[in-house]
mmCIF file of C-alpha atoms in Angstrom:
data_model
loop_
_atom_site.group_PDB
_atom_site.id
_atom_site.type_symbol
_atom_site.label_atom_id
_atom_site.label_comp_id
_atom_site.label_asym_id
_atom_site.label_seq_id
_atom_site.Cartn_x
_atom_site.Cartn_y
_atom_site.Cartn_z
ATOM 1 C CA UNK J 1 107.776 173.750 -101.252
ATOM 2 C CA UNK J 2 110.163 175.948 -99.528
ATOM 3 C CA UNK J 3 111.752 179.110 -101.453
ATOM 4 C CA UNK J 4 113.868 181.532 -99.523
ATOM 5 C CA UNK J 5 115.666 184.874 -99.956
ATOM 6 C CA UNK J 6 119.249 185.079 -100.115
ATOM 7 C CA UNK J 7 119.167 186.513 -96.634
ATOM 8 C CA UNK J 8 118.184 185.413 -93.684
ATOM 9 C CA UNK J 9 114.515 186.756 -92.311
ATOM 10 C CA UNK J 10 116.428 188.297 -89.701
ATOM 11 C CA UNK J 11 118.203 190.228 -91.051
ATOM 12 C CA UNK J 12 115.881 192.518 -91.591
ATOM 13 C CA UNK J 13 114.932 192.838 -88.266
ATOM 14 C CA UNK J 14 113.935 191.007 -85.034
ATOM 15 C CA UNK J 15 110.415 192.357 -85.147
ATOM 16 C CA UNK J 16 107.415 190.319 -86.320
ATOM 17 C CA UNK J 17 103.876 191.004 -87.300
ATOM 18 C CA UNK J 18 102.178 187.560 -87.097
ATOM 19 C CA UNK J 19 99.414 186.314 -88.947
ATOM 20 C CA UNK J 20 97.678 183.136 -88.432
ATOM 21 C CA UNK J 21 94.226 182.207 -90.413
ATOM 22 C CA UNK J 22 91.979 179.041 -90.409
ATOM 23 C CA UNK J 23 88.590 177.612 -90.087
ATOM 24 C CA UNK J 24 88.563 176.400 -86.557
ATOM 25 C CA UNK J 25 89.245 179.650 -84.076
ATOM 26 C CA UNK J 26 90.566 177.463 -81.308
ATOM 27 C CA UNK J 27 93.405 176.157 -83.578
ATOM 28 C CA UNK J 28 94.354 179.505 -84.830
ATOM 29 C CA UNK J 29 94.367 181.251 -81.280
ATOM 30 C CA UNK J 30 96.478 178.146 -80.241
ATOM 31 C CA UNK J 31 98.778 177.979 -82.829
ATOM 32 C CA UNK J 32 99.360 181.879 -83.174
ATOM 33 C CA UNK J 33 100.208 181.313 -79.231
ATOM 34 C CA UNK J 34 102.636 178.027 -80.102
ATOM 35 C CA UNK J 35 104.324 180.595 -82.938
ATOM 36 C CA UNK J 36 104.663 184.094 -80.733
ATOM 37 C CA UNK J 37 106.667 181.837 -77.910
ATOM 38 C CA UNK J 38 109.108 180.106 -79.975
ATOM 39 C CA UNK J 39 109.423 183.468 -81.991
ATOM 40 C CA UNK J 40 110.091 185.128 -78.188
ATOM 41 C CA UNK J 41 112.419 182.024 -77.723
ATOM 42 C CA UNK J 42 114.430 182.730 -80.962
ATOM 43 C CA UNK J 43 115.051 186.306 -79.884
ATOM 44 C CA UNK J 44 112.469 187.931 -81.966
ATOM 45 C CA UNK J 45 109.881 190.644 -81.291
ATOM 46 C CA UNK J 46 106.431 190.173 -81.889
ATOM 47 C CA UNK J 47 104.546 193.928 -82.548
ATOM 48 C CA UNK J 48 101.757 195.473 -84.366
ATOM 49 C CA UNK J 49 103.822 197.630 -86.556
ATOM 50 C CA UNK J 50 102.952 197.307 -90.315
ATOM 51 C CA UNK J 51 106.637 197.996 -91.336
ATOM 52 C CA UNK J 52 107.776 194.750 -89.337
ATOM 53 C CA UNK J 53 108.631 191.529 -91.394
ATOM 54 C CA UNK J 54 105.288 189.743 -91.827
ATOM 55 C CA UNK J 55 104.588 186.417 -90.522
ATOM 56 C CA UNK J 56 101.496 185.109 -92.457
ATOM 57 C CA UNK J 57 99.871 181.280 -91.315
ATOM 58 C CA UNK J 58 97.261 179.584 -93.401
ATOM 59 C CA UNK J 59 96.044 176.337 -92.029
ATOM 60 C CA UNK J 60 94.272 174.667 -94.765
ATOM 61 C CA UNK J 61 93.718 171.424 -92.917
ATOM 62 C CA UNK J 62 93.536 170.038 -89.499
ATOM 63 C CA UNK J 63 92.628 166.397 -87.848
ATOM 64 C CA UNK J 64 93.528 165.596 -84.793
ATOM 65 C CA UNK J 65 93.353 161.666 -85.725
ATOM 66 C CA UNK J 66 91.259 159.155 -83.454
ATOM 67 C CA UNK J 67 92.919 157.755 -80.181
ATOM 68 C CA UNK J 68 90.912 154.463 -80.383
ATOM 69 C CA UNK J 69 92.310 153.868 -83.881
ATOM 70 C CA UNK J 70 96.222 154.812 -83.143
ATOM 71 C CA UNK J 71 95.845 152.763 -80.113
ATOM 72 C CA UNK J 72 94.310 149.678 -81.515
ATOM 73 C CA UNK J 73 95.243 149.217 -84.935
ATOM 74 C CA UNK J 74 98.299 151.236 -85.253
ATOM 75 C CA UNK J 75 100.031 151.806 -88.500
ATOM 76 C CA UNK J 76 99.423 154.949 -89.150
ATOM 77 C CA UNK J 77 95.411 154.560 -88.938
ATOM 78 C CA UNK J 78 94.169 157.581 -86.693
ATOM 79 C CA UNK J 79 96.625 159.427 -87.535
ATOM 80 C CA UNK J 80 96.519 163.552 -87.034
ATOM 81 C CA UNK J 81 97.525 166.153 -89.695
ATOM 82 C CA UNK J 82 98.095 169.674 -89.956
ATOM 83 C CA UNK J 83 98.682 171.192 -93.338
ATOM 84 C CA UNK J 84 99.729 175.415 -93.583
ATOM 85 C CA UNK J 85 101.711 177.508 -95.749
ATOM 86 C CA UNK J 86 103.673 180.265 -93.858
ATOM 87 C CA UNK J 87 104.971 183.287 -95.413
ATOM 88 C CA UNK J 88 107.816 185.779 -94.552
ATOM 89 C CA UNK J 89 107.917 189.134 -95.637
ATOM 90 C CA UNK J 90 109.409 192.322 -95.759
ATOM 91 C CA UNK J 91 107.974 195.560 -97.706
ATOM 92 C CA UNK J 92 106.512 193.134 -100.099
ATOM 93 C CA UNK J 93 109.415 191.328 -100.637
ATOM 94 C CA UNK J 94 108.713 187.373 -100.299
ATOM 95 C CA UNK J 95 111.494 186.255 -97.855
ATOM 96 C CA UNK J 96 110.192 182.457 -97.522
ATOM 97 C CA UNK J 97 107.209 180.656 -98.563
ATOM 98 C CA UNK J 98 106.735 177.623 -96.823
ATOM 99 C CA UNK J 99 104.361 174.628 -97.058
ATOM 100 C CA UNK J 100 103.836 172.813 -94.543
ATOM 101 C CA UNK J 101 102.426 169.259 -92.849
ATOM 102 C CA UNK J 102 102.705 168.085 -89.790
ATOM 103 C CA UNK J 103 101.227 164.196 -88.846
ATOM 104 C CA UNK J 104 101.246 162.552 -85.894
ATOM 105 C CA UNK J 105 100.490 158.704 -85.011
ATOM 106 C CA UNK J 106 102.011 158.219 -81.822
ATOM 107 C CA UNK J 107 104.697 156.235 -83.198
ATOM 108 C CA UNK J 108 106.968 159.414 -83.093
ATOM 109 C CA UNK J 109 109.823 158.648 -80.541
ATOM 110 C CA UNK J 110 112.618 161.208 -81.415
ATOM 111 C CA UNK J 111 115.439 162.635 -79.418
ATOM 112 C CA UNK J 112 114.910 166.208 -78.948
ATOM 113 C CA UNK J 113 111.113 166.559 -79.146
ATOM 114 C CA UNK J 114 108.459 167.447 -76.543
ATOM 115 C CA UNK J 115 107.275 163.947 -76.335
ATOM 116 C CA UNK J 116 106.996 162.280 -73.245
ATOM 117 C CA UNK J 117 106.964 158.225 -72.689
ATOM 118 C CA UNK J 118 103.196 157.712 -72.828
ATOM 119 C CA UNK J 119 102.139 160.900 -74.007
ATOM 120 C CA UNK J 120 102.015 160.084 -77.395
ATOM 121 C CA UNK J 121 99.191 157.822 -76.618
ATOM 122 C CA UNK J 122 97.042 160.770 -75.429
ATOM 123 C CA UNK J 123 93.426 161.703 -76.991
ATOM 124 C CA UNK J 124 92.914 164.758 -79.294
ATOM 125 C CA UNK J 125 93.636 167.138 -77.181
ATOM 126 C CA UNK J 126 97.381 165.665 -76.827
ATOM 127 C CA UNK J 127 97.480 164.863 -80.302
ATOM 128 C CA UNK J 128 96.548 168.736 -80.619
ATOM 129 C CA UNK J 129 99.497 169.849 -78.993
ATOM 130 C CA UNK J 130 102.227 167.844 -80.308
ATOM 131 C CA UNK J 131 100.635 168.998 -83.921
ATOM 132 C CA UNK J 132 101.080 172.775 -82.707
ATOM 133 C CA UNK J 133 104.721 172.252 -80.784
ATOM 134 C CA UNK J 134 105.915 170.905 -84.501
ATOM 135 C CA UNK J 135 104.084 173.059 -86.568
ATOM 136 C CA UNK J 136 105.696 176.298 -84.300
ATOM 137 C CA UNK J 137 109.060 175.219 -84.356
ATOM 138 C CA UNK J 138 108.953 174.176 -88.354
ATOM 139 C CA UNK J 139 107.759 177.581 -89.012
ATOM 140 C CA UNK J 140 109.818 179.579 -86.827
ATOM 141 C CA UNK J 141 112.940 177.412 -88.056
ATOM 142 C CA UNK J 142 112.213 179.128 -91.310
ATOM 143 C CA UNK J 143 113.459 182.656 -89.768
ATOM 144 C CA UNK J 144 116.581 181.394 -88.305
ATOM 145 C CA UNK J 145 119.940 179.372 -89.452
ATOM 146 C CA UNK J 146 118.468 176.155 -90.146
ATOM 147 C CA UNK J 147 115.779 178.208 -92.307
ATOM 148 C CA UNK J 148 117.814 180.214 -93.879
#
């Protein structure tokens, strides 16, 4: 589910106070990393200040798949997921709310992406990353045109 404002998340301002939560502490600290560069690459400002547009992450679920299984049997078995809900706002005001769920298989060959030739048959820790690029640029595409 995806709701928006009728204006854009910035504009009301290029600074962000960012918020990411979860039960694994290495996939927060990662993902809160993925977020605050692609929010440096989209121009904004990530601060401390309270009166800044909040930036609030809840990962709910996270799997990195199994290798053996993506590699072997293919079709989706081994797959890895990533569910969160990310929420912009301002003074209260609910700017976007945001559910989302990224999977990866190593089927994914898309113009555009990250992915590299053989990367996507990488372990957990690649299957990690690619989880975290997507989930970063879904949520910060939320704050800019394409999110509205």
């Amino acid at each position: 589910m995806k709701t928006t404002a009728s204006e854009t998340v910035s504009s009301y301002g290029k600074d962000i106070k960012l918020n990411v939560t979860g039960a694994n502490p290495e996939i927060v600290d990662k993902l809160t990393r993925y977020i605050q560069a692609s929010l440096l690459t989209e121009g904004f400002n990530v601060v401390t200040d309270e009166n800044a547009t909040h930036l609030d992450v809840v990962i709910s679920a996270f799997d990195p798949g199994n290798a053996a299984l993506r590699l072997t049997i293919g079709f989706g078995a081994g797959r890895g997921s990533l569910v969160y809900n990310a929420k912009y706002t301002k003074n209260g005001k609910l700017l976007v709310d945001y559910d989302g769920a990224e999977r990866f298989t190593g089927l994914e060959i898309a113009p555009g992406t990250k992915y590299e030739t053989f990367r996507n048959f990488g372990g957990e820790e690649t299957s990690t990353l690619i989880l975290l690029e997507e989930a970063s640029k879904h949520i910060v595409e939320q704050a800019t045109v394409n999110g509205k």
